[in-house]
Each structure stands twice: as structure tokens, then as C-alpha cells.
Amino acid sequence: MKLKKQKDTPPKTGRSATNVQRQAQVFSYYANRTPRDATGRQSEIVIDGKRSWWHYLPSVSAGAVIILCGIYNTSLTSNPRIIFRDQNQVHLLRDTKFYEEALESMLGESIFNKNKLTINTDDRALEIIEKYPELSDVSISLPLVGRRPVIQLRPAEPVLELDTVSGDFLLDKNGRSIIRAREAASSARDVPRLVDESGIPAEVGKVAISQEHVRF
């Protein structure tokens, strides 16, 4: 009786190899697809671990708009708003149109006066008083939102007209010459007139006579 030598049966690997191949194909298929979010839309493309430049475009545009709005809001126009304090109780020595044009020209002389961050309101107020001595007080305020500066003026009250060798001048209560009489409004000249025969010339912005003489 002969015994047949059984052949070594090779392990059945066909099914397993097929599964591995299918898994590899499935993995390769999904790995190459663009990832989608929960809504099914494709998410942004990531290149080398970084987002595409167009992803930041809305934020950059919004930031640029905010910066431009800030720059615009800090700018100032050269056309100020003029307000006279106690307008019903003072004598306007000049027409309001004169001050509007004069102060607009002064503010337009320097580029530093056209921005809220660079304008020096105290220096500009002193400059206005020095140039127009008939103003006893000047204040400049800047709007929080608008671009038009507000200038408040308080004209000095003339109490005397002085006739000198240099011409006629209106004086305030301190004896200071505040304006030439011919440049003042006619309503402001309704004050006592004094003739100075000393021959001493007078000058706008300077004291012409003492306070004692004015009171007398």
C-alpha cells in the first residue's frame, strides 16, 4: 500500500491580496479628493501648510477701508465755522464775512492745520489775536466726527475814538488801540471822540493812552 505524498497546499492569499488592493485604491481615491466641510462644500485649499492669498482678501479690504475712513476723519477743511460769543451784547467791529475769509486763508497757509493730529489750536488762536487786536478772546475747537474746525470769537468793546497824527483809532477800556476807525463798522464808532494834540503816533495793538485817561 503506497501512501501518496500530500502536496503542500499554498495558503489562500487571493482574497486577502484583493482586499489590500481595494483598500489601497479606496485610500488613494479619498486622499486625492478635496476635503469638504459639514455642509458638503469644499474647504479652502491649503498649500504647503499655508492658506491661499485670496483667503485674506476680505480682511485686507476691510482693514484698508477702516484706515482710509480714519485718515479722512482726522483731516480738516480750511473753511472754519465762525461763532461770535454774546453776539447780541457786543459791537461787531467787522463784518462776519471778513473774518470767515481771513481765517480760512490763515488756516490754509500750513499743511499742519489740515489735520486734527498736527494742528496746534492754542498757537493758532494766539496768532489770530495778534493779527486782529480787535478780538479780545479766541478759542478753536475740533469736532469729533466732522472735519470743520469751530472758531469762537469775542470782539473787544470800543469805548473811545482817539484822533491822533497817525489817524483815528478805536480804543478799548484799557486804552489799547484795537482797530483803525475807518476799518470798523459804523455802528462801532458810536463812542466819545478824543483829540490827541500831543503829536505822539498811535499803532494798532499798542496802548495809546492810560486807563486813567480812558475812565476820565
Coordinates of N, CA and C in Angstrom, one line a residue, residues 10 36 47 57 60 150 165 185:
P10 N -0.7 25.7 -0.9 CA -0.3 27.1 -0.6 C -1.4 27.8 0.1
R36 N -14.0 68.3 2.3 CA -15.3 69.1 2.3 C -15.7 69.3 3.8
I47 N -1.9 75.1 0.8 CA -0.7 74.8 0.0 C 0.5 75.0 0.9
L57 N -8.1 88.2 1.4 CA -8.5 89.4 0.7 C -9.7 90.2 1.4
V60 N -8.2 92.1 4.4 CA -7.3 93.2 4.0 C -8.1 94.3 3.4
V150 N -14.2 124.7 14.6 CA -15.1 125.8 15.1 C -14.2 126.8 15.8
V165 N -2.1 161.9 15.2 CA -1.4 162.3 14.0 C -1.3 161.1 13.0
A185 N -16.9 148.9 11.7 CA -18.3 149.1 11.3 C -18.7 150.5 11.8

